[in-house]
PDB file of C-alpha atoms in Angstrom:
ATOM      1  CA  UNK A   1      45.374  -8.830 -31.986  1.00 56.00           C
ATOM      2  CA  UNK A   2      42.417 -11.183 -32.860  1.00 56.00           C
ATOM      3  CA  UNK A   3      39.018 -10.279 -31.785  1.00 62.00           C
ATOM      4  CA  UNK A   4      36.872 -13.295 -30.390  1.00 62.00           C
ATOM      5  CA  UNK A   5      33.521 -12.796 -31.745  1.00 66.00           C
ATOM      6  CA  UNK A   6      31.225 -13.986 -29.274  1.00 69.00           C
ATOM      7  CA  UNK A   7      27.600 -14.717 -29.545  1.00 64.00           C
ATOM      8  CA  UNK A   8      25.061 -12.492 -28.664  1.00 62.00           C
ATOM      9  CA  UNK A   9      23.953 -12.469 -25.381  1.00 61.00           C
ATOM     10  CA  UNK A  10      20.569 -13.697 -24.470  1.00 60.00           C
ATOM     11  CA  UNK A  11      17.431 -11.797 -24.462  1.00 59.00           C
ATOM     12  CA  UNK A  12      16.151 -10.800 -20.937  1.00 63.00           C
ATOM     13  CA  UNK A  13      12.829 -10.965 -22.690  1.00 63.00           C
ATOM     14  CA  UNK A  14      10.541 -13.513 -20.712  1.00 65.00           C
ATOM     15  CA  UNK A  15       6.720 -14.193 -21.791  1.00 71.00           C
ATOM     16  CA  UNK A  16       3.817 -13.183 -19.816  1.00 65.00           C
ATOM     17  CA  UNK A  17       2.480 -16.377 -18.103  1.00 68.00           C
ATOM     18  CA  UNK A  18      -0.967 -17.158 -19.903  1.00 59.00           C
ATOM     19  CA  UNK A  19      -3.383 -15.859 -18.136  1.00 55.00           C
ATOM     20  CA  UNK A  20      -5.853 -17.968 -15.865  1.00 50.00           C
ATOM     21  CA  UNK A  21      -9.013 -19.010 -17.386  1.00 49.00           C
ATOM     22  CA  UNK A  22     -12.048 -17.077 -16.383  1.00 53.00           C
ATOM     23  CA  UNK A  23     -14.206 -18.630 -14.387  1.00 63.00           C
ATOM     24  CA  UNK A  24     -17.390 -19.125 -14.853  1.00 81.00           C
ATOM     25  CA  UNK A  25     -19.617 -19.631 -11.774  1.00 91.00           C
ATOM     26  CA  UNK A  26     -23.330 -18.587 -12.581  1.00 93.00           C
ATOM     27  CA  UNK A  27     -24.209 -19.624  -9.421  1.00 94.00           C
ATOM     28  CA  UNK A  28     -21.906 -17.700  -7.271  1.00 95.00           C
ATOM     29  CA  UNK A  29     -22.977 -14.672  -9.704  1.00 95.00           C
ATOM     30  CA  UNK A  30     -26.795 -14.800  -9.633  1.00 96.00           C
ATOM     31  CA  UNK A  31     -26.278 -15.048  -5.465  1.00 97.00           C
ATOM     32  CA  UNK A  32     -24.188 -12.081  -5.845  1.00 97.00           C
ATOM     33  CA  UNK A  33     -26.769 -10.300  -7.609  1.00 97.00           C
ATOM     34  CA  UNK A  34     -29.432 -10.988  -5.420  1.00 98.00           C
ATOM     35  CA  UNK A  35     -27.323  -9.599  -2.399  1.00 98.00           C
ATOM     36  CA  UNK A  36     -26.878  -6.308  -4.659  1.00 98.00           C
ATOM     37  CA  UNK A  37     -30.816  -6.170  -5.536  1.00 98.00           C
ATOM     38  CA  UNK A  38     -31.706  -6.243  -1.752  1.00 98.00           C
ATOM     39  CA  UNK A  39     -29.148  -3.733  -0.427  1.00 98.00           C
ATOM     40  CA  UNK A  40     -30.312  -1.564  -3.982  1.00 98.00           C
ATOM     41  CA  UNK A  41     -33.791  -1.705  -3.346  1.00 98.00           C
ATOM     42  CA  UNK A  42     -33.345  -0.978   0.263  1.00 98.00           C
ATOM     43  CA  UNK A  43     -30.980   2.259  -0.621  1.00 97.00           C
ATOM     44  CA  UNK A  44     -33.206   3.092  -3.705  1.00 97.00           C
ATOM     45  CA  UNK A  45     -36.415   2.906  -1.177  1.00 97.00           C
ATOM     46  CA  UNK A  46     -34.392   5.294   1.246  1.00 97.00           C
ATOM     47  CA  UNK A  47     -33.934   7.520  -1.983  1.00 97.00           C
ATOM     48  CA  UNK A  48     -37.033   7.921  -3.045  1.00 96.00           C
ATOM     49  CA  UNK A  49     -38.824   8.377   0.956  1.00 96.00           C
ATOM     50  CA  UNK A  50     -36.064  11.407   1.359  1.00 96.00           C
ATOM     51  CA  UNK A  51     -36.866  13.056  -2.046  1.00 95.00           C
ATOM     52  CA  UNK A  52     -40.206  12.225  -1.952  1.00 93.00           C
ATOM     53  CA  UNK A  53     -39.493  11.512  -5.918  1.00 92.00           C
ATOM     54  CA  UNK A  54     -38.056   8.478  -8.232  1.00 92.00           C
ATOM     55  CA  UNK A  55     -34.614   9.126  -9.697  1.00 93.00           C
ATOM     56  CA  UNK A  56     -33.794   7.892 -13.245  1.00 93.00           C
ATOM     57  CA  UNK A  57     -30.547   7.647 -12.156  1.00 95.00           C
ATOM     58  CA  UNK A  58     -30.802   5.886  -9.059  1.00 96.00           C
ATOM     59  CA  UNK A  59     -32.650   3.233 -11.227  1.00 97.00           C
ATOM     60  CA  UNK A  60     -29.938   2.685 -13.638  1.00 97.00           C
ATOM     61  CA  UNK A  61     -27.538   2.704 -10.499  1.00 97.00           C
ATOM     62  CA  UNK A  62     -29.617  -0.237  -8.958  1.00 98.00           C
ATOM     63  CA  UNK A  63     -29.411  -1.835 -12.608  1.00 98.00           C
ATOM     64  CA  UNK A  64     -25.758  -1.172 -12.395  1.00 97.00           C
ATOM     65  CA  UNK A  65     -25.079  -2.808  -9.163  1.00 98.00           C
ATOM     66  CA  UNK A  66     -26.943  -5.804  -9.595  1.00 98.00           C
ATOM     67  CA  UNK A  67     -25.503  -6.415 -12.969  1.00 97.00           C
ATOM     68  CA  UNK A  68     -21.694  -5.408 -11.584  1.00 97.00           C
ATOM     69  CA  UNK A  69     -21.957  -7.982  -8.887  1.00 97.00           C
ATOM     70  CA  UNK A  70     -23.877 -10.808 -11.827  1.00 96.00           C
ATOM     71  CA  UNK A  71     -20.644 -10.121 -14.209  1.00 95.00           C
ATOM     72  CA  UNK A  72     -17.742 -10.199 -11.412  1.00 94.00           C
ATOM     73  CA  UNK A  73     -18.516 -13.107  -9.624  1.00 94.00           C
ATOM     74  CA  UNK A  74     -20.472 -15.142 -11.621  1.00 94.00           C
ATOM     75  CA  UNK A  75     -18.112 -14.769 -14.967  1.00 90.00           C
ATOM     76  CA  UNK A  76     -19.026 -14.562 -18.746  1.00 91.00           C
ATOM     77  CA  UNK A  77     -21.738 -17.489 -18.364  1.00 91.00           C
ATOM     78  CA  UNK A  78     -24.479 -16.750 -21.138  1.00 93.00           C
ATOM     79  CA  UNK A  79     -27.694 -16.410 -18.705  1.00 93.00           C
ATOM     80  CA  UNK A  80     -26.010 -14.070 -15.938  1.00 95.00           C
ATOM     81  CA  UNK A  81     -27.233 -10.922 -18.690  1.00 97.00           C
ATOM     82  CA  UNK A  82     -30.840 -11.676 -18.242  1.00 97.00           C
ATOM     83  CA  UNK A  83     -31.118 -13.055 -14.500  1.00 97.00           C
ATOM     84  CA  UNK A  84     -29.169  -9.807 -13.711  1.00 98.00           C
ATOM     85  CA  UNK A  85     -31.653  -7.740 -16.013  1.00 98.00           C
ATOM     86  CA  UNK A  86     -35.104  -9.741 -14.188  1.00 98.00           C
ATOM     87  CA  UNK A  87     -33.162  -8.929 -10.932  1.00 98.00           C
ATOM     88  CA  UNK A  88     -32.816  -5.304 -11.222  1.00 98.00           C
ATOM     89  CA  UNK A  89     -36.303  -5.045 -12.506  1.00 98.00           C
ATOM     90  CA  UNK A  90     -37.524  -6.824  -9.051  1.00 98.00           C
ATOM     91  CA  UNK A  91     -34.975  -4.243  -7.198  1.00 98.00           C
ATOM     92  CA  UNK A  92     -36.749  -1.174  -8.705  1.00 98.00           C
ATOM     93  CA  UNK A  93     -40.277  -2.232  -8.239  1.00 98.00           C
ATOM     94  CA  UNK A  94     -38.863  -3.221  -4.580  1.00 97.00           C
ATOM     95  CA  UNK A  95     -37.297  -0.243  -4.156  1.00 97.00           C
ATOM     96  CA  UNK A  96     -40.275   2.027  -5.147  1.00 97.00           C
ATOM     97  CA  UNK A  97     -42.696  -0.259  -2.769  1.00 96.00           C
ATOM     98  CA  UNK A  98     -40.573   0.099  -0.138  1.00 96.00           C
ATOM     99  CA  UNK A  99     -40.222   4.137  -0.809  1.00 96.00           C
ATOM    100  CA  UNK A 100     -43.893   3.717   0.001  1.00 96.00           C
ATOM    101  CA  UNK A 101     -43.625   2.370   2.949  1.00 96.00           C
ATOM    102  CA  UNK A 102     -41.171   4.788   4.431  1.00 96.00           C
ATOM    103  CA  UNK A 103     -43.051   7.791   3.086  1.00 95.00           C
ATOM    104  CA  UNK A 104     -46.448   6.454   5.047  1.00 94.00           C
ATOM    105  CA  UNK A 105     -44.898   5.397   8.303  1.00 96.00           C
ATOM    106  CA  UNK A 106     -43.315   8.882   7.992  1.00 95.00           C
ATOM    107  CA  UNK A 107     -46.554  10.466   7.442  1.00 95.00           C
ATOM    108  CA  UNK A 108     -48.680   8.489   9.551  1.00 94.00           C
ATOM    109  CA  UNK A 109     -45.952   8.574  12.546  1.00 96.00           C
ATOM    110  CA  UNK A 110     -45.806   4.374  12.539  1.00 96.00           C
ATOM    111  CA  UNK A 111     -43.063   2.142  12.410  1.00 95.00           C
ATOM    112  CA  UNK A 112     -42.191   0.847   8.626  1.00 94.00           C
ATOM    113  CA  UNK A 113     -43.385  -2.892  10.092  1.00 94.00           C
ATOM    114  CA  UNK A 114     -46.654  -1.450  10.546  1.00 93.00           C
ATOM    115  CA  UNK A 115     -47.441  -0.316   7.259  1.00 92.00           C
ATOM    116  CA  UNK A 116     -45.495  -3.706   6.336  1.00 92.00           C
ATOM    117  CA  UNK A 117     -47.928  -5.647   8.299  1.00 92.00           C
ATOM    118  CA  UNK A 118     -50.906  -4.478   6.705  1.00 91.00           C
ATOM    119  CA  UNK A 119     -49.640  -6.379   4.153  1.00 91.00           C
ATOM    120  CA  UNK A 120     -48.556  -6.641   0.303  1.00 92.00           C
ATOM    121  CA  UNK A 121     -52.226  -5.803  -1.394  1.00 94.00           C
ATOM    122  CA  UNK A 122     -53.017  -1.811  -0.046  1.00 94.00           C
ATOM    123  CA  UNK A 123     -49.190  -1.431  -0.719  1.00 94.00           C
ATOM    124  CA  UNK A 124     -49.906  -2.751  -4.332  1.00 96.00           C
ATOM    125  CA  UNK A 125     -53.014  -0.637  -4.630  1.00 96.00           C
ATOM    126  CA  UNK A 126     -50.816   2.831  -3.464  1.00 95.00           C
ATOM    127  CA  UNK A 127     -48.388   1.655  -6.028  1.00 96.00           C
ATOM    128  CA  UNK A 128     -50.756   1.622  -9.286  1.00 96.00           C
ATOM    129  CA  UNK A 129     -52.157   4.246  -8.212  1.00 96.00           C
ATOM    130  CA  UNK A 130     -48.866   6.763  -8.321  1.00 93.00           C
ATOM    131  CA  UNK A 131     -47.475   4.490 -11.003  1.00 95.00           C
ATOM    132  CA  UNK A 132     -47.112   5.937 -14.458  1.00 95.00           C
ATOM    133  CA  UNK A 133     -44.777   6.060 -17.339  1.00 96.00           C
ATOM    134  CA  UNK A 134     -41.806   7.321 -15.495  1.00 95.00           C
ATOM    135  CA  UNK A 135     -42.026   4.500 -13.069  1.00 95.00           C
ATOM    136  CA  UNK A 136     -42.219   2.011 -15.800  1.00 96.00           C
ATOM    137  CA  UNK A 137     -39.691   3.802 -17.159  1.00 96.00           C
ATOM    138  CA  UNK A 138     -37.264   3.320 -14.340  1.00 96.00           C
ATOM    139  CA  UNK A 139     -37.974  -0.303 -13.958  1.00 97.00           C
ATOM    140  CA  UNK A 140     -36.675  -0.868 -17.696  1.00 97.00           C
ATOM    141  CA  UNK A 141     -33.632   1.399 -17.436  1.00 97.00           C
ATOM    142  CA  UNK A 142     -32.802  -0.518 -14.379  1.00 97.00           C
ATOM    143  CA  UNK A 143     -33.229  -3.930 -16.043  1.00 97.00           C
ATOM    144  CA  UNK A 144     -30.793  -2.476 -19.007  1.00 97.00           C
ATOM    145  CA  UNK A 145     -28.535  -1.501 -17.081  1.00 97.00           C
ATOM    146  CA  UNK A 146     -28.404  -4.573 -15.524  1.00 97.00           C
ATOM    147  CA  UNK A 147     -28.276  -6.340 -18.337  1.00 97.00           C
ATOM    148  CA  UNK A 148     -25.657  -4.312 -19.959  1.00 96.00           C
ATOM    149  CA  UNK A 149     -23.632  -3.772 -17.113  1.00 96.00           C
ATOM    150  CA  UNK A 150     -23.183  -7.605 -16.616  1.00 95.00           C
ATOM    151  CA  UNK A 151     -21.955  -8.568 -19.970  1.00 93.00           C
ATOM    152  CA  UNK A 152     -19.461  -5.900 -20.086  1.00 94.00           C
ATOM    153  CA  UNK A 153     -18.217  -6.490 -16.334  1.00 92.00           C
ATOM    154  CA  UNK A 154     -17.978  -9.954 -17.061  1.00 83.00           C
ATOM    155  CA  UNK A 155     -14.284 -11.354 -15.830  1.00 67.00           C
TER     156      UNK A 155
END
């Protein structure tokens, strides 16, 4: 009655295949981010026309988006941060200047193209007039959030 010792039998452990290298296309991210400031600015706009008001938290979502879309398609590249931050900070001030608009053509019973085609100087004039620290204040949460939101999104 001999027993035949027999090796062990091999693991069914396999390794995880490495993963792929991120990829890092700043171009493909800052185009992606200027796609998210437009739509932003044109829903932040919208925003502030139907509450007659700026939203801190609209702001940070604009800074949020653009900065998302900067980190996730343009990868960990070292500049996407602050071209997402500058973006956001042009979607904000876009957004509020185009709340503007909507709020006069609603007022004044005109098409938005009409108060558009006045053009950008009594639209700058409306907006330092109602600016104050809140609105400055909103146009650098935005830009953090941006910038935030980019390097920690980053794939």
């Amino acid at each position: 009655m001999s027993q035949s010792h027999q090796p062990p039998a091999p693991s069914s452990y396999t390794e995880a295949p490495v993963p792929a290298p991120a990829s890092d296309s700043p171009g493909l991210g800052v185009l992606a981010a200027v796609a998210a400031a437009v739509v932003a600015a044109a829903v932040y706009g919208w925003i502030i026309s139907a509450t007659d008001h700026q939203i801190g938290y609209a702001a940070v979502g604009v800074g949020a988006l653009v900065g998302l879309a900067a980190g996730k398609a343009g990868g960990r590249s070292p500049a996407l941060p602050p071209v997402a931050a500058l973006l956001a900070l042009a979607a904000v001030f876009a957004g509020q200047l185009f709340g503007i608009v909507l709020i006069f053509a609603d007022k004044l019973q005109v098409s938005a193209f009409d108060i558009l085609g006045q053009g950008a100087s009594p639209l700058l004039e409306v907006w330092k007039g109602a600016a104050d620290p809140l609105t400055f204040l909103f146009l650098a949460l935005g830009g953090y959030a941006a910038f935030q939101t980019s390097r920690k999104t980053a794939s």
